[in-house]
C-alpha positions as semicolon CSV with decimal commas, in nm:
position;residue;x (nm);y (nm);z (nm)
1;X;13,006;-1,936;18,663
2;X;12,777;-1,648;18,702
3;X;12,538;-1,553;18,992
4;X;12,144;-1,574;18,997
5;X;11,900;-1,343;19,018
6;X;11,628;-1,362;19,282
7;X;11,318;-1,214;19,252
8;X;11,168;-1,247;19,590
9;X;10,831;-1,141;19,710
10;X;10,791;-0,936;20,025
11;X;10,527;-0,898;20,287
12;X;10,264;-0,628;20,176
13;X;10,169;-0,543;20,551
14;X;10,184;-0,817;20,809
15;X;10,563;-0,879;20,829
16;X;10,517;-1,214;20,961
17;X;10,410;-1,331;20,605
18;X;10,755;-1,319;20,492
19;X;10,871;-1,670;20,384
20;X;11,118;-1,869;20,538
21;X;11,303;-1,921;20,212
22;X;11,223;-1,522;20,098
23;X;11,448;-1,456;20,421
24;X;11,690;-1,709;20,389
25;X;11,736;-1,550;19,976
26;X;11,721;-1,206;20,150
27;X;12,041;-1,312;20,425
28;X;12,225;-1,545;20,144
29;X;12,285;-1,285;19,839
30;X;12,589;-1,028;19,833
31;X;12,328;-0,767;19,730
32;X;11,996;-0,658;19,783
33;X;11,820;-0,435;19,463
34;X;11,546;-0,244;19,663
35;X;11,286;-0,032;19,510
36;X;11,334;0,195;19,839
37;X;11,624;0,080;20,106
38;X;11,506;0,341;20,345
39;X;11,149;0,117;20,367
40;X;11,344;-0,234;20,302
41;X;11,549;-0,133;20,547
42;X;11,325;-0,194;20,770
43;X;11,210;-0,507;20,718
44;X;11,563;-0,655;20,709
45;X;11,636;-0,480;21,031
46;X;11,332;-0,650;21,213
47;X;11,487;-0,987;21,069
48;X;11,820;-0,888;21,128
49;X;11,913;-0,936;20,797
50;X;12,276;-0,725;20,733
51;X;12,300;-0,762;20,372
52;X;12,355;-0,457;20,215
53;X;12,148;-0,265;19,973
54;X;12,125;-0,112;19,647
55;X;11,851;0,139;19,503
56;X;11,667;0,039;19,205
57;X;11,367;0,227;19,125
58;X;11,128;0,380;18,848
59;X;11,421;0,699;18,761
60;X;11,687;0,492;18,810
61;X;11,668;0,135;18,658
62;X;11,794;0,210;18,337
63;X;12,121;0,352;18,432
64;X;12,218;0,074;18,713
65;X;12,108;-0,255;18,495
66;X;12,439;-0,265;18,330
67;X;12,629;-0,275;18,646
68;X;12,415;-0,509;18,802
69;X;12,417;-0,735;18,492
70;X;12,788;-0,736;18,547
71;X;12,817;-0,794;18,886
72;X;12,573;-1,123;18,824
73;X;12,801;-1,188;18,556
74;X;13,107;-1,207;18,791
75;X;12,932;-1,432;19,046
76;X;12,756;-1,223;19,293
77;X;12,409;-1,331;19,357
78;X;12,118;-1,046;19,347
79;X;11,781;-1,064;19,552
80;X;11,529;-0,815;19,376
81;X;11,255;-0,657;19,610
82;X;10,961;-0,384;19,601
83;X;10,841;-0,200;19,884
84;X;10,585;-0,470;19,933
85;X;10,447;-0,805;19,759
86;X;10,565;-0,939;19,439
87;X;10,805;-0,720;19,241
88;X;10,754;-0,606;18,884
89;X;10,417;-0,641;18,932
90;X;10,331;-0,255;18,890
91;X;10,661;-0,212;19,066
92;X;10,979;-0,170;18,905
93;X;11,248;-0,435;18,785
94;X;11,123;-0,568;18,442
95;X;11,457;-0,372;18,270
96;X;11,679;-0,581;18,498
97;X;11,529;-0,894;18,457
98;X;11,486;-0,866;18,087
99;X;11,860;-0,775;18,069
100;X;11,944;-1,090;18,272
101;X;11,778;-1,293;18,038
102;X;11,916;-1,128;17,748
103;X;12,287;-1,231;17,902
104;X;12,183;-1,603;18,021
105;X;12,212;-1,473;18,395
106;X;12,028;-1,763;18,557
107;X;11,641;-1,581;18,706
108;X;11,446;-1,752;19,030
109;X;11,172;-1,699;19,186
110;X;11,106;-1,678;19,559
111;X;10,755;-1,648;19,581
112;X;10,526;-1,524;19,835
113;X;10,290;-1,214;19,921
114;X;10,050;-1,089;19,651
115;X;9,774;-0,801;19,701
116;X;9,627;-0,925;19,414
117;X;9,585;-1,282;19,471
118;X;9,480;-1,172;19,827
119;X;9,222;-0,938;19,745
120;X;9,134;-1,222;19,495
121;X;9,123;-1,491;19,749
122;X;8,861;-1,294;19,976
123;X;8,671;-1,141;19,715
124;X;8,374;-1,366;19,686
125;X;8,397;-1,325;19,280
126;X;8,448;-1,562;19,013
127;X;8,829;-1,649;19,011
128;X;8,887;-1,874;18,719
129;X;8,942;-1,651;18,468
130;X;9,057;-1,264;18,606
131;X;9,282;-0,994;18,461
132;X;9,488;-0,764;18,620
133;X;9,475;-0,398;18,534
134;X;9,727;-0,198;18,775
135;X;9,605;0,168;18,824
136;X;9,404;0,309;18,644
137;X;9,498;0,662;18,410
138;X;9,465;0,955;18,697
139;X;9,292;1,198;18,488
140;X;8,944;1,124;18,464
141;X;8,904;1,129;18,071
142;X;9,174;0,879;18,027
143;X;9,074;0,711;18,327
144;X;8,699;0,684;18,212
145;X;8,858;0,594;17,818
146;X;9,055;0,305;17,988
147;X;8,761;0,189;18,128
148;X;8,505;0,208;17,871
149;X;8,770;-0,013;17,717
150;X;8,670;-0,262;17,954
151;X;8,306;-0,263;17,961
152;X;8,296;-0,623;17,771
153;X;8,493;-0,778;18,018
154;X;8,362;-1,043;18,109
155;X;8,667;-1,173;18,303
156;X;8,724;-1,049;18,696
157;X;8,864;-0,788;18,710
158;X;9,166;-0,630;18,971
159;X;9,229;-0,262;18,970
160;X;9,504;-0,099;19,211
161;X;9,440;0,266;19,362
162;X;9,572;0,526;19,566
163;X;9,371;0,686;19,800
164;X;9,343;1,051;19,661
165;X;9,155;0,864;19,345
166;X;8,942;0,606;19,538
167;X;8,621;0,805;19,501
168;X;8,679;0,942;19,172
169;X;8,764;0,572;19,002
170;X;8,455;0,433;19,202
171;X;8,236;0,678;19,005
172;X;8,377;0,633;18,679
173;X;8,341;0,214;18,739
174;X;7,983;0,285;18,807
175;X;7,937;0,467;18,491
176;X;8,094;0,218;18,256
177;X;8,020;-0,056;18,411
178;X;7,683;-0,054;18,570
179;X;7,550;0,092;18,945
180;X;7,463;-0,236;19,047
181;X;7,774;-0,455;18,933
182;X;7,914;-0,685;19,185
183;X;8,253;-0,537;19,375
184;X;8,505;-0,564;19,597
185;X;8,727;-0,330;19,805
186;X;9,061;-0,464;20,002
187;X;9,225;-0,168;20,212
188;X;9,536;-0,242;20,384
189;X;9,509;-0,576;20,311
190;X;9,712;-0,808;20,533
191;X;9,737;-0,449;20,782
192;X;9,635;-0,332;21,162
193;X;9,343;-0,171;21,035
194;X;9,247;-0,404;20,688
195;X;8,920;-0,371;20,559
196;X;8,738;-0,611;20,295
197;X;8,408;-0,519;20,184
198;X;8,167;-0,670;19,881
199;X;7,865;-0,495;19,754
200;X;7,763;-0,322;19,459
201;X;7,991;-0,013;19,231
202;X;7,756;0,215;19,383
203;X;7,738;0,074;19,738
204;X;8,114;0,097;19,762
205;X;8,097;0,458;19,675
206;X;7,890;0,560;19,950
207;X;8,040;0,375;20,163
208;X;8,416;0,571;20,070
209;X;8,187;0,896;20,059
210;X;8,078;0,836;20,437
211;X;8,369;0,733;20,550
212;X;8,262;0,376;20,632
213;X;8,516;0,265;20,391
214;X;8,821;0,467;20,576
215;X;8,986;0,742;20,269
216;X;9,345;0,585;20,430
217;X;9,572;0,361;20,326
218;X;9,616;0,125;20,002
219;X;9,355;-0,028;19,795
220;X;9,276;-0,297;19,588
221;X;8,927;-0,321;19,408
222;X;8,786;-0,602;19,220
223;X;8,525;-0,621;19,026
224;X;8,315;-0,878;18,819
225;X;8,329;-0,891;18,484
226;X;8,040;-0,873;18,262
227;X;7,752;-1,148;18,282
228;X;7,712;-1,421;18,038
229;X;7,402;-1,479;17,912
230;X;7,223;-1,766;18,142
231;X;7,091;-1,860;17,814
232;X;7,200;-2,227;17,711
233;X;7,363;-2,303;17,370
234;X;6,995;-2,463;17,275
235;X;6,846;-2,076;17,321
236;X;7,130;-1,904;17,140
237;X;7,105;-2,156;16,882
238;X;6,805;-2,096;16,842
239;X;6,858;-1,688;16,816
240;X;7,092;-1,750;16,524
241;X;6,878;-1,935;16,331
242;X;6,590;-1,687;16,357
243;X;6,864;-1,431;16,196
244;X;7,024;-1,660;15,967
245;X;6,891;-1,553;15,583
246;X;6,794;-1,192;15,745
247;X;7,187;-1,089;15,765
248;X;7,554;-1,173;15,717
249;X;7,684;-1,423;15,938
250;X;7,927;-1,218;16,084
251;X;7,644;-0,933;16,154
252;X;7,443;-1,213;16,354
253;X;7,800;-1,318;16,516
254;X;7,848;-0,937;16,613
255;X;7,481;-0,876;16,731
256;X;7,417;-1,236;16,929
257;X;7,824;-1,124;17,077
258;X;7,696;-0,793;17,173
259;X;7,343;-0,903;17,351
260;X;7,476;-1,237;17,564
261;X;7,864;-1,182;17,626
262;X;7,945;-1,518;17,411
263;X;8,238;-1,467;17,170
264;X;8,202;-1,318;16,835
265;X;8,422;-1,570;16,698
266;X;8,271;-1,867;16,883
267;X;7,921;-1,769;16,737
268;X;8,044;-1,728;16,393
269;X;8,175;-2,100;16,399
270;X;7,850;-2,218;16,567
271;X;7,699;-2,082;16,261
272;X;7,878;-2,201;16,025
273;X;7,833;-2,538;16,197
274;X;7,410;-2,519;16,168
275;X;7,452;-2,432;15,842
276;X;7,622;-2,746;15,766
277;X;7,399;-2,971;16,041
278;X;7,084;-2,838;15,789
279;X;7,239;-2,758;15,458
280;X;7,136;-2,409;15,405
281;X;7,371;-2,148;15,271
């Protein structure tokens, strides 16, 4: 019978949030696949955790799967951990836990510490629908390309950046995504020194260009995602039928999209729906 692999979620500053059954995973397995055992090291030693550790990072995954796949296939059991939170979540492991898959190795879960459900959790922005973007391009043109991407979004959004881009990527939000837009900065979130701060794009840049926002540590920034129209479906009903006989239905669709946030797609149905309710073609 084979072994499992565990992917188990780490403490992203505060060691205490590590979770009883992360350590119990973390003292159980015969091996520990660490993104950097100098820095999980650590955290087992202030557990006293002894068991022993294997590197599995970003140069090296793709030449240790194999042997890992085979020593889950022998029986050993596997714990898989980042330097902090939950891993493969812009951290390294997907290879591995594809592969395990791919040879019916038996993959769990330990769950536990998220920067991005944290920084969500504190944000003070709308939470039921959010994506999740990871860092952003570090040069600015693909940076600012990635991002103009975005500018329909109207979903919350959750960027990751390092500190030596903070400033720059604060700009470039501003530009595509409006001065005034609601935000949300998390800094060493869960740390000694954290910091959580909402205001506007533009607020949070000053505030990084003063200093008020400290230029140290990690960062998480969310940001809103584009406003629906406040009009109700009476109002943009009414907007489609003022177009309807002017232009193509999916020209309205695109427009009415384009000027309230609503879905192209959802608008194109709704008007193929009046145009039934009244009989005009």
């Amino acid at each position: 019978m084979g072994g499992t692999l565990y992917v188990v979620a780490t403490p992203i500053g505060n060691l205490e949030d590590l979770a009883p059954r992360a350590r119990q995973t973390l003292e159980s397995v015969d091996l520990i696949a660490a993104e950097d055992t100098r820095h999980t090291g650590r955290l087992l030693s202030h557990f006293g955790v002894r068991t022993p550790l294997f590197a599995l990072h970003d140069h090296n995954e793709q030449q240790v799967v194999a042997r890992l796949i085979a020593d889950l296939e022998s029986g050993k059991n596997i714990a898989l951990v980042s330097d902090a939170g939950t891993p493969l979540v812009s951290d390294p492991g997907y290879r591995l836990v594809r592969a395990a898959h791919d040879a019916g190795v038996t993959v769990s879960p330990v769950p536990g510490a998220s920067s991005i459900l944290a920084a969500l959790s504190v944000a003070g922005l709308p939470t039921d629908r959010f994506s999740f973007e990871g860092f952003l391009p570090p040069k600015p043109k693909a940076r600012r390309a990635a991002l103009a991407v975005l500018a329909r979004e109207t979903r919350t959004m959750i960027f990751l950046e390092a500190v030596h881009r903070i400033a720059a990527s604060l700009g470039d939000m501003a530009a595509a995504f409006g001065r005034d837009r609601p935000a949300f900065i998390g800094r060493e979130l869960t740390k000694l020194h954290e910091q959580c701060v909402l205001a506007t794009l533009d607020d949070l840049g000053r505030a990084v260009a003063c200093g008020d926002i400290v230029g140290k540590g990690e960062f998480v920034i969310v940001v809103a995602g584009l406003p629906v129209a406040a009009e109700s479906n009476v109002d943009i009903d009414r907007l489609l039928e003022e177009l309807r006989g002017h232009l193509p239905d999916r020209d309205i669709a695109r427009i009415v999209a384009s000027a309230t946030g609503a879905k192209r797609n959802d608008l194109y149905q709704r008007l193929l729906a009046l145009a039934k309710s009244t009989g005009r073609n």
